[in-house]
mmCIF file of C-alpha atoms in Angstrom:
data_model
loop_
_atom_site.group_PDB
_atom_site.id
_atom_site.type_symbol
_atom_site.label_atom_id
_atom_site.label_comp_id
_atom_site.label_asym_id
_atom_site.label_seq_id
_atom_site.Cartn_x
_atom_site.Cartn_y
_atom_site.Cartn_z
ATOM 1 C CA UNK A 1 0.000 0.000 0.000
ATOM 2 C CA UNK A 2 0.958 3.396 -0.756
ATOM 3 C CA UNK A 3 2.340 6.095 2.108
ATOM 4 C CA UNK A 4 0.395 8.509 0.362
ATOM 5 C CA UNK A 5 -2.568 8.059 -2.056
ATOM 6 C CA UNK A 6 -4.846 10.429 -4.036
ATOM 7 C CA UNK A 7 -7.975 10.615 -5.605
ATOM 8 C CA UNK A 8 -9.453 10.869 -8.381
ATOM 9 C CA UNK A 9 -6.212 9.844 -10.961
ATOM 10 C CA UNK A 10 -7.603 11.734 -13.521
ATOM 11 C CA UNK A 11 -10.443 14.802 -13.287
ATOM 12 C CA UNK A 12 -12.033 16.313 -16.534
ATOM 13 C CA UNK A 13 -14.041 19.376 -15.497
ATOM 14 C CA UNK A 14 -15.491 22.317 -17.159
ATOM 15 C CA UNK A 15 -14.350 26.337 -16.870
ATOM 16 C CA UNK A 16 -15.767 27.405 -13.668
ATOM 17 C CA UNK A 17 -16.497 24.504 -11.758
ATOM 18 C CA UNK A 18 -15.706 23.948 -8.007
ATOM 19 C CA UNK A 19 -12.710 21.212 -7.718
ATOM 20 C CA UNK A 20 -11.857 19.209 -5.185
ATOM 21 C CA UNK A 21 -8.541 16.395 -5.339
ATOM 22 C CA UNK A 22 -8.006 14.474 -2.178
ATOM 23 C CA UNK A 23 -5.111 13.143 -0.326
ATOM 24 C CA UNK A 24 -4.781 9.858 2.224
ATOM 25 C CA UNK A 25 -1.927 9.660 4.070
ATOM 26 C CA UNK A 26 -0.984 6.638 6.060
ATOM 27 C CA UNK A 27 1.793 8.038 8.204
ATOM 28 C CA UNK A 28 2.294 10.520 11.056
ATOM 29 C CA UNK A 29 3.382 14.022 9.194
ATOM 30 C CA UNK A 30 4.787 16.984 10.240
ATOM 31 C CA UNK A 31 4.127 18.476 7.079
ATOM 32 C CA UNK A 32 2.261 17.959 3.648
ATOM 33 C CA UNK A 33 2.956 19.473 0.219
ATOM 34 C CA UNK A 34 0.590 20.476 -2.565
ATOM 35 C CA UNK A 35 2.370 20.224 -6.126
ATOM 36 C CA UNK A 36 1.485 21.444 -9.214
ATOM 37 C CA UNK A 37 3.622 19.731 -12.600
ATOM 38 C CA UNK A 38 3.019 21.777 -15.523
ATOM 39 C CA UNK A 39 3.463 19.580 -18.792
ATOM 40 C CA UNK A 40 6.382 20.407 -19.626
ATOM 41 C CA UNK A 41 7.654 18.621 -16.235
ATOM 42 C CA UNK A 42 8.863 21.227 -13.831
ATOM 43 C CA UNK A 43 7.234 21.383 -10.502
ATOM 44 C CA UNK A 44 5.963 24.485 -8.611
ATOM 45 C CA UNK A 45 5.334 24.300 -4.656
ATOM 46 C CA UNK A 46 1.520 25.660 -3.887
ATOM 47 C CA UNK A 47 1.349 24.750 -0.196
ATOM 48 C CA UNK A 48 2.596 23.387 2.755
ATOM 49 C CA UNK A 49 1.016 22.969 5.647
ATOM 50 C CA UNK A 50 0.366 21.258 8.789
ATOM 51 C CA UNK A 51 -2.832 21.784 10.520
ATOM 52 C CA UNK A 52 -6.138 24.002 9.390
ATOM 53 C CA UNK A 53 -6.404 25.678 6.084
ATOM 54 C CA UNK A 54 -4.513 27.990 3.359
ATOM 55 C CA UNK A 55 -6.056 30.254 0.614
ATOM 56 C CA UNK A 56 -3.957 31.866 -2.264
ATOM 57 C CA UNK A 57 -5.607 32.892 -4.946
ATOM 58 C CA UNK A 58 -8.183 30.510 -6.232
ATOM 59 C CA UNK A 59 -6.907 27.770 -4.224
ATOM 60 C CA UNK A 60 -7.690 26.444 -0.923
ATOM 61 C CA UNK A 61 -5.970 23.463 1.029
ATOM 62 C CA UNK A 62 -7.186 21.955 4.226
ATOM 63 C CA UNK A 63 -5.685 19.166 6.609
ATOM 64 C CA UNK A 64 -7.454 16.699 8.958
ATOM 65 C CA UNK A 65 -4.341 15.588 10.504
ATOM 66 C CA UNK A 66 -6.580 13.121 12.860
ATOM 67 C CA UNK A 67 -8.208 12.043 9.749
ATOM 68 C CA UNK A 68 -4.862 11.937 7.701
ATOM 69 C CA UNK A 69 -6.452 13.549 4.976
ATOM 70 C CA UNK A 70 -6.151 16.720 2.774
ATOM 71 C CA UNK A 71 -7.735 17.912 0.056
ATOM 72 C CA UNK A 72 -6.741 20.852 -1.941
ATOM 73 C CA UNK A 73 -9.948 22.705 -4.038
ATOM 74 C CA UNK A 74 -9.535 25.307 -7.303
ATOM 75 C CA UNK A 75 -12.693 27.444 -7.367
ATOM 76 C CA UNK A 76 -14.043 28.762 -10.409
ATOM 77 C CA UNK A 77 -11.110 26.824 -12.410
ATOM 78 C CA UNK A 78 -9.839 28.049 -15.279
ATOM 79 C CA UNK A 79 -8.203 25.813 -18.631
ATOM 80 C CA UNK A 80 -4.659 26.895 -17.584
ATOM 81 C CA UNK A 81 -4.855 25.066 -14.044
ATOM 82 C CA UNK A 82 -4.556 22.185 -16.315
ATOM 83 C CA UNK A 83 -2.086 20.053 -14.608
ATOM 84 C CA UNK A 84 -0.711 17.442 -12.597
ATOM 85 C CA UNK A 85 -1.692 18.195 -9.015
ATOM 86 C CA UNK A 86 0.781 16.331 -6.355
ATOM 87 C CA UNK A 87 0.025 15.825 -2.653
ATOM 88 C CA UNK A 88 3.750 14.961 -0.906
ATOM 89 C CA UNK A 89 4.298 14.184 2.851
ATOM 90 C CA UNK A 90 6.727 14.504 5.118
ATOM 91 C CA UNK A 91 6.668 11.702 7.414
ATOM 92 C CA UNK A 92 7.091 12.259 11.566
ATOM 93 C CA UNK A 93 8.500 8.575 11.862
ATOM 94 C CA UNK A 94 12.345 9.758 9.903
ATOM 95 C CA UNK A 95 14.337 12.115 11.174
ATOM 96 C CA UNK A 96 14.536 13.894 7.853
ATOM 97 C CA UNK A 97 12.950 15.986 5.841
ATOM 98 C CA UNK A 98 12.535 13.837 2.655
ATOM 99 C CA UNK A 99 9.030 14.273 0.610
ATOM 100 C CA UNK A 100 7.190 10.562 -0.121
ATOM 101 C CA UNK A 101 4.714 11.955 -3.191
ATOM 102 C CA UNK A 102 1.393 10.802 -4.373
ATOM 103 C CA UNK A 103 0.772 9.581 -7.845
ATOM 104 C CA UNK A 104 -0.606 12.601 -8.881
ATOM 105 C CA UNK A 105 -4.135 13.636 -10.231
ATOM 106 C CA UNK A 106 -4.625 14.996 -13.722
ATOM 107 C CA UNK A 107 -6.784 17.855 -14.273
ATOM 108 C CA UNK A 108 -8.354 18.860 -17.615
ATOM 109 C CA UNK A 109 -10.325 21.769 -17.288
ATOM 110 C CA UNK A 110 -12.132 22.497 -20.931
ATOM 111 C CA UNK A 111 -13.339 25.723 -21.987
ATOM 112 C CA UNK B 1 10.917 35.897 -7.900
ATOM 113 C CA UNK B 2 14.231 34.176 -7.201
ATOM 114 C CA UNK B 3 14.099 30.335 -8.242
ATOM 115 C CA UNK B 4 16.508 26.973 -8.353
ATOM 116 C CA UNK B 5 18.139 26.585 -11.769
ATOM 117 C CA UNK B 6 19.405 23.365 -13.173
ATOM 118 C CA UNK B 7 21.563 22.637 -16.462
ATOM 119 C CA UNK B 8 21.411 20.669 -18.867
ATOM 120 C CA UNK B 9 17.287 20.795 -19.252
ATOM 121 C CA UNK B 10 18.075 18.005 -21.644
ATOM 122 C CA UNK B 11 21.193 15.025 -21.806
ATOM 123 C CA UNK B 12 21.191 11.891 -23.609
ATOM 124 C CA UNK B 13 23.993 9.758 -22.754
ATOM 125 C CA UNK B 14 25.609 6.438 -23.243
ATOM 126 C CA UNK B 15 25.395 3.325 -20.839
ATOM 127 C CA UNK B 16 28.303 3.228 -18.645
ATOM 128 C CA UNK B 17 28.843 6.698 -19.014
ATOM 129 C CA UNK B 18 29.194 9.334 -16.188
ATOM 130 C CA UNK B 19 26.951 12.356 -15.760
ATOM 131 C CA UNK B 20 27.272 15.147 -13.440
ATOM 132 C CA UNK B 21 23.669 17.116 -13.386
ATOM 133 C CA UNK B 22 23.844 20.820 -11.990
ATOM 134 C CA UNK B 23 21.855 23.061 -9.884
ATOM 135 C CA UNK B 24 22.010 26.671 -8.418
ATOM 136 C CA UNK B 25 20.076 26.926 -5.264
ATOM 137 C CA UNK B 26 18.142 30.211 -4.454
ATOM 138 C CA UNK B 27 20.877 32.380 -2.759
ATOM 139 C CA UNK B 28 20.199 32.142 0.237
ATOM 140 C CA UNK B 29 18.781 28.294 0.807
ATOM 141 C CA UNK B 30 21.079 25.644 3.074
ATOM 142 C CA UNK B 31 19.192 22.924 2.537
ATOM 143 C CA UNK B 32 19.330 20.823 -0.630
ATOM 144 C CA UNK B 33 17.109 17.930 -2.556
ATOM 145 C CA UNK B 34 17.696 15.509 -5.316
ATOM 146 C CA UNK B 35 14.546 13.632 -6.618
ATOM 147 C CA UNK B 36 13.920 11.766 -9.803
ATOM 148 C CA UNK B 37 11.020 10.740 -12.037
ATOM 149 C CA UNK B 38 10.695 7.789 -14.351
ATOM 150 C CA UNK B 39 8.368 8.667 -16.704
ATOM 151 C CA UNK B 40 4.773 7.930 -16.100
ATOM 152 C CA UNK B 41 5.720 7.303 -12.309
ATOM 153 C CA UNK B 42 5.531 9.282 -9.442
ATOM 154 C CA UNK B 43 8.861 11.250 -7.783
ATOM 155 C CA UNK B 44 11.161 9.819 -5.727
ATOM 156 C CA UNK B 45 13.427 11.495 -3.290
ATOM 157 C CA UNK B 46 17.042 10.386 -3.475
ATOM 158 C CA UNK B 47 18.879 12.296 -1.554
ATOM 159 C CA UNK B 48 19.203 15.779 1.182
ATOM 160 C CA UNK B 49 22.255 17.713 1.690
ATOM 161 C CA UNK B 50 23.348 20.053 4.081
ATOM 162 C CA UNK B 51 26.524 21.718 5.437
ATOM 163 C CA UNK B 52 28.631 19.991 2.690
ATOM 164 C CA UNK B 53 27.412 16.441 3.619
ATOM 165 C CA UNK B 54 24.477 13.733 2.996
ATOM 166 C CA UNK B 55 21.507 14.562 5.683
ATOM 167 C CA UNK B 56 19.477 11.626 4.393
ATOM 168 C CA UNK B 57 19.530 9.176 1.093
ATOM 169 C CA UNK B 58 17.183 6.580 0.310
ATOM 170 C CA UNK B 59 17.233 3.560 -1.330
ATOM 171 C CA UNK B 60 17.806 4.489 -4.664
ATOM 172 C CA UNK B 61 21.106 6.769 -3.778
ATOM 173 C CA UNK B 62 23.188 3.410 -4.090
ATOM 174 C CA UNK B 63 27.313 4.028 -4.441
ATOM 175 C CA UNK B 64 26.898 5.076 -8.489
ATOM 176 C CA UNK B 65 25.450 8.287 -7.076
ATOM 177 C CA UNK B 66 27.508 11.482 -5.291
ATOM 178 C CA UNK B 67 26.200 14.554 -4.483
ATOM 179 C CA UNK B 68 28.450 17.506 -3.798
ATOM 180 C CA UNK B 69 28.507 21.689 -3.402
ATOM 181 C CA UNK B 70 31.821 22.177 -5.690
ATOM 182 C CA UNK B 71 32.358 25.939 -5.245
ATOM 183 C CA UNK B 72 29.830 27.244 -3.061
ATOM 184 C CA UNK B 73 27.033 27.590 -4.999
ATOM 185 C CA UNK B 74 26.318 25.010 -7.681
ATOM 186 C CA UNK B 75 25.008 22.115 -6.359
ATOM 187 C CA UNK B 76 25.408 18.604 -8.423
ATOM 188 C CA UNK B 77 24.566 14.931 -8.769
ATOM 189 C CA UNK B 78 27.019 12.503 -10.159
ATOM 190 C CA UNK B 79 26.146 9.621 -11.657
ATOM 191 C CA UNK B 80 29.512 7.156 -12.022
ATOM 192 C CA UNK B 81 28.136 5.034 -14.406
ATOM 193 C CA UNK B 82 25.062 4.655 -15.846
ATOM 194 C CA UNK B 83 22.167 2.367 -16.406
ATOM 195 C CA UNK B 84 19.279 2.197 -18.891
ATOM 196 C CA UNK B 85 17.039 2.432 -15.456
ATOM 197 C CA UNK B 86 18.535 5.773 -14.760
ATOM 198 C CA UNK B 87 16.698 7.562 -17.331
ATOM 199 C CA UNK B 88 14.319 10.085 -15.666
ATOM 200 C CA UNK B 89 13.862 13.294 -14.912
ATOM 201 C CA UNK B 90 15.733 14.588 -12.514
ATOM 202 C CA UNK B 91 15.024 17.398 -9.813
ATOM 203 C CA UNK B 92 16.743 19.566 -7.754
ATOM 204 C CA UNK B 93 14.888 20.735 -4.553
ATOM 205 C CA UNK B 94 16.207 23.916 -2.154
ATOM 206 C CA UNK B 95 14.963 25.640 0.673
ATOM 207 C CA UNK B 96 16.269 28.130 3.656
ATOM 208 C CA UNK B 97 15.410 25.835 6.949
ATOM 209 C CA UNK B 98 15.506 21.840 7.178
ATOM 210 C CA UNK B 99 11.568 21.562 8.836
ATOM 211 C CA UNK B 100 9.867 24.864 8.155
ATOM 212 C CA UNK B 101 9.801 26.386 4.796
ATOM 213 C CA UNK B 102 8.567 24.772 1.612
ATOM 214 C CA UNK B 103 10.946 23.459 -0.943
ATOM 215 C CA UNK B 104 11.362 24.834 -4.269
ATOM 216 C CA UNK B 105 11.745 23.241 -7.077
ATOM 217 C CA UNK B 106 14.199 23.439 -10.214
ATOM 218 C CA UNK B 107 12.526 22.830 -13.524
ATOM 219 C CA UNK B 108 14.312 19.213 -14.470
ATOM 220 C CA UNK B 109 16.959 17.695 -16.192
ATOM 221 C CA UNK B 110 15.746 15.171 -18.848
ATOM 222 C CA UNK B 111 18.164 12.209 -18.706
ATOM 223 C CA UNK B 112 17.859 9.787 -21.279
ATOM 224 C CA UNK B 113 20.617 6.869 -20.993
ATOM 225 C CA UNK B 114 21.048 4.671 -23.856
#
């Protein structure tokens, strides 16, 4: 099983719909990343957190850390938050601070 | 907005061969990441640095691989000799405290190893 698994794999949606992508976790965290991978590959850091709830922008994340779950939601989305959305955890149980990622969901959003 | 740069974007290489992969950290970062990505798989960290020495390495950072800071600011990934299984994308990682502050992200280095 997976440290870290996410749902859905893939999400089509249309311009302006509410979107949610969820993350499981199966560890103890101190801290868990959203990622966004453009298609061209390179990866750009949208959160991190570790309790409660972050807005920027059009994006919202929120952590049940009793729950070990997260889900990070794009209101009103748009065709360029087409991506690959990544949910990465840092576990509580190494001493480091080495990332164990999600498979990714992949977002279409069509005009 | 500063941000981690890595060179080549792109290398195709031979089996067997070495490769050294390069990144420049945001200025003022300590704390540095290697991941990789096969293609069509999720990342995998390799390896953390700090203070001129390995922090953490995982499985995957076997003896082919060495990480070091050269001159201060580039920081690189050796690979001694390589495999077909090698090819990925590679990813260089930096941020300013070891627990706090999110990591940022270079945009790749495409190895292809034939």
């Amino acid at each position: 099983k997976n440290e870290v698994e996410q749902s859905p794999q893939n999400l089509t949606a249309q311009e302006g719909e509410f979107i949610t992508i969820n993350c499981s976790y199966s560890v103890g965290i101190s801290a868990l990343h959203w990622l966004q991978q453009h298609p061209g590959g390179g990866i750009v850091s949208l959160f991190m957190l570790s309790s409660g709830k972050k807005k920027h922008g059009r994006l919202i994340a929120t952590i049940n850390i009793q729950e070990k779950h997260s889900s990070l939601h794009i209101t009103a989305s748009h065709p360029r938050d087409s991506a690959v959305y990544i949910c990465a955890v840092r576990s509580r149980e190494t001493s480091g601070s080495r990332l164990t990622f999600g498979e990714g969901t992949q977002l279409t959003v069509n005009p | 907005e500063p941000e981690v740069t890595q060179t080549p974007s792109h290398q195709v290489t031979q089996m067997g061969q070495e490769v050294i992969l390069r990144c420049v950290p945001i200025s003022n970062h300590l704390y540095f990441y290697w991941y990789r990505q096969i293609l069509g798989q999720k990342v995998e960290f390799l390896v953390s640095f700090y203070n001129n020495e390995i922090s953490e390495k995982s499985e995957i950072f076997d003896d082919q691989f060495s990480v070091e800071r050269p001159d201060g600011s580039n920081f690189t990934l050796k690979i001694r000799s390589t495999k077909l299984e090698d090819s990925a994308m590679y990813f260089c990682a930096t941020s300013g405290s070891w627990l706090k502050e999110t990591q940022y992200f270079g945009p790749g280095t495409r190895l292809l190893v034939l």
